[in-house]
CSV table of C-alpha atoms and ligand atoms in Angstrom, one decimal:
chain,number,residue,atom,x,y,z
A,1,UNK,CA,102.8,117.4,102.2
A,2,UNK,CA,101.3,118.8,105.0
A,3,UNK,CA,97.9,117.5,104.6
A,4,UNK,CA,100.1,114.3,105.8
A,5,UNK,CA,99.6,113.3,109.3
A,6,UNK,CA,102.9,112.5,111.3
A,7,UNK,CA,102.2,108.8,111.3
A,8,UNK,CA,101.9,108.6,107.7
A,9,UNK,CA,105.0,110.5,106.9
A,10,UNK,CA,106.8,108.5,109.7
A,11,UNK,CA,105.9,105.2,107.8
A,12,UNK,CA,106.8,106.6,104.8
A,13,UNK,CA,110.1,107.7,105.5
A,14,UNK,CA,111.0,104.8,107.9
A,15,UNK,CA,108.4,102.0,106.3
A,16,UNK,CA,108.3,98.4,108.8
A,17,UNK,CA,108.6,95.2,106.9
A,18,UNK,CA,109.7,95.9,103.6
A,19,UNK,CA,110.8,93.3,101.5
A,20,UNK,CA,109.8,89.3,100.8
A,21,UNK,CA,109.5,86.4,102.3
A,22,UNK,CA,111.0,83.8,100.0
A,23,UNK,CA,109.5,80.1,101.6
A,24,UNK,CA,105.7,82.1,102.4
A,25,UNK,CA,103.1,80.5,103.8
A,26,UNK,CA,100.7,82.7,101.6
A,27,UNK,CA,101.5,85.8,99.4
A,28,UNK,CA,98.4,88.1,98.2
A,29,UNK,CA,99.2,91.1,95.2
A,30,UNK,CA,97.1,94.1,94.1
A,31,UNK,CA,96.7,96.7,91.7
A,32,UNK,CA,95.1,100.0,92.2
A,33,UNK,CA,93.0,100.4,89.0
A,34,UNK,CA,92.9,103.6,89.9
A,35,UNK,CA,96.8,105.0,89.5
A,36,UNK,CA,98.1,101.9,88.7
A,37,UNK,CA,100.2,101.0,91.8
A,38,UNK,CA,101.0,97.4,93.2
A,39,UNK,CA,101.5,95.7,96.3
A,40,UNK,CA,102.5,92.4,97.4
A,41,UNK,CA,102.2,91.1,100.9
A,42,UNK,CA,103.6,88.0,101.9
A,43,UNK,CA,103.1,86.1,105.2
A,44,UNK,CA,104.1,83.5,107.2
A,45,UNK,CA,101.9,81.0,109.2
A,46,UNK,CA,102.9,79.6,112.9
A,47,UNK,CA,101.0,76.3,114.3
A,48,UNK,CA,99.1,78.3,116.2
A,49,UNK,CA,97.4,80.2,113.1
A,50,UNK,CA,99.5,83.3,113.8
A,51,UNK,CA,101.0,85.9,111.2
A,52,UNK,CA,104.6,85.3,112.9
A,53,UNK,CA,106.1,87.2,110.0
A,54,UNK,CA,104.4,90.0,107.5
A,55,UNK,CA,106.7,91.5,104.4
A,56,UNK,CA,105.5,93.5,101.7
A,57,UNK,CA,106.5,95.3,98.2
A,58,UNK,CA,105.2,98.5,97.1
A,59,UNK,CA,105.4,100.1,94.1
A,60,UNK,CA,103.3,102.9,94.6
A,61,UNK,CA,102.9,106.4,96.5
A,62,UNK,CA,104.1,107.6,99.7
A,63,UNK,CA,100.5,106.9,100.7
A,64,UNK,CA,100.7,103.3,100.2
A,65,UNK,CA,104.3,102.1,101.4
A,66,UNK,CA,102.9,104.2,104.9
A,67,UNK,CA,99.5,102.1,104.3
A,68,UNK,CA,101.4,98.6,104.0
A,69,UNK,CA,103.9,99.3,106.4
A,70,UNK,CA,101.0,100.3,109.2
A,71,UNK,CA,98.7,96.9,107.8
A,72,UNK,CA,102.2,94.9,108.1
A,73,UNK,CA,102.8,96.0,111.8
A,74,UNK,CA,99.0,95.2,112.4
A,75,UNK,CA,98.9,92.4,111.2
A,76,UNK,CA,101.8,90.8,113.0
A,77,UNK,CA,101.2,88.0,115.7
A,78,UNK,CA,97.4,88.1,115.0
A,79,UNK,CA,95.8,85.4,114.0
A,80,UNK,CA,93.9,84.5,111.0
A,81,UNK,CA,90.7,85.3,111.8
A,82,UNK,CA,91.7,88.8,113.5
A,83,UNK,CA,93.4,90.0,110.5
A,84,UNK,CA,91.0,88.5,108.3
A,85,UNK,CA,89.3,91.9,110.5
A,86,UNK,CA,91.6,94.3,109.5
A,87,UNK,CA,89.7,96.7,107.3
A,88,UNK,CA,90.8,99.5,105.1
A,89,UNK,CA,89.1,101.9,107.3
A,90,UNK,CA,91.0,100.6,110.4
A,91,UNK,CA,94.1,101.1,108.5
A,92,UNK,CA,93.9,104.7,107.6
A,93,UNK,CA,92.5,105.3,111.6
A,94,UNK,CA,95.5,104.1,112.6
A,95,UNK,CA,97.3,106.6,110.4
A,96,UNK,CA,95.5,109.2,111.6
A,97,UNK,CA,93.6,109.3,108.6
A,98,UNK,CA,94.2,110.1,105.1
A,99,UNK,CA,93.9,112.7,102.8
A,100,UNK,CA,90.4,112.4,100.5
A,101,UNK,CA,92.3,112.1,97.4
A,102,UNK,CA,94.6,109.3,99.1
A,103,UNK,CA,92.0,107.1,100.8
A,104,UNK,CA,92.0,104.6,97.9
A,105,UNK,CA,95.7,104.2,98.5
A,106,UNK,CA,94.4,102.7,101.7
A,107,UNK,CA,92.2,100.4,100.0
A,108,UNK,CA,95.4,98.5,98.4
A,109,UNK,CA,96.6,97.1,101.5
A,110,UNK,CA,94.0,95.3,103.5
A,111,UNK,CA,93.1,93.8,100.4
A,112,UNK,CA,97.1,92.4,99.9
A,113,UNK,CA,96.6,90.8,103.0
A,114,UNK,CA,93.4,89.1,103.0
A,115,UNK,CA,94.1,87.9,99.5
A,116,UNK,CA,97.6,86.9,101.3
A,117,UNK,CA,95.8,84.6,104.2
A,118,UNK,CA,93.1,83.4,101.8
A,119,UNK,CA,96.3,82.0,99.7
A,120,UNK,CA,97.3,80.4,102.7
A,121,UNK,CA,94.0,79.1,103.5
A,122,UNK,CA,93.9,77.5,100.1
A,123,UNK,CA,97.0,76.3,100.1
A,124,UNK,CA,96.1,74.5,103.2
A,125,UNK,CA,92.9,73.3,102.1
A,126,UNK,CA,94.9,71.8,99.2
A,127,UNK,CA,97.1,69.5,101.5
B,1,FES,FE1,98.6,104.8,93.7
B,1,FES,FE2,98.4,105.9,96.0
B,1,FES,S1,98.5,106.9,94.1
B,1,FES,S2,98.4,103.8,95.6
């Protein structure tokens, strides 16, 4: 546990954004081939272009529901194209970093989002 920082086990025990968005604009899901894990991000799209709304489900390790709940608050009231930016390395700096054995929890969840937006962006394309 203690190898934790603060931020991660603040996230973990008090995660942002959990839960689904049921009329979303895009949704983007994941699996860690390495332990198995999924997660599930689901946004919604303003006229603007901006993530007005960012929910996620995680069924994985204290590592990842801190992960999505940091790339959910991130992402929030960006736009596209800036969280199309977000990578998984700016994710676990903003958790003050992660524990070598728990980086590719951090993988999971810029990759939930961007998969999220880029079902959006086909969605859109498709109209
Ligand atoms: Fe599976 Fe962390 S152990 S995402």
């Amino acid at each position: 546990m203690a190898q934790y920082s603060d931020v991660v086990m603040e996230h973990f025990t008090n995660p942002r954004n959990v839960g689904e968005i049921e009329d979303a604009d895009g949704v983007g899901e994941v699996g860690n081939p390495v332990c198995g894990d999924m997660m599930t991000f689901y946004i919604k799209v303003d006229d603007d272009g901006r993530l007005s709304d960012v929910k996620f489900k995680t069924f994985g390790c204290g590592a990842a529901i801190a992960v999505s709940s940091m790339v959910s608050e991130m992402a929030k009231g960006k736009t596209i194209e800036e969280a199309l930016k977000i990578t998984r390395d700016d994710v676990a700096q903003e958790l003050g970093g992660l524990p070598a054995n728990k980086m590719h929890c951090s993988n999971l969840g810029a990759d939930a989002l961007h998969k999220a937006i880029e079902d959006y962006l086909e969605k859109k394309g498709k109209k």
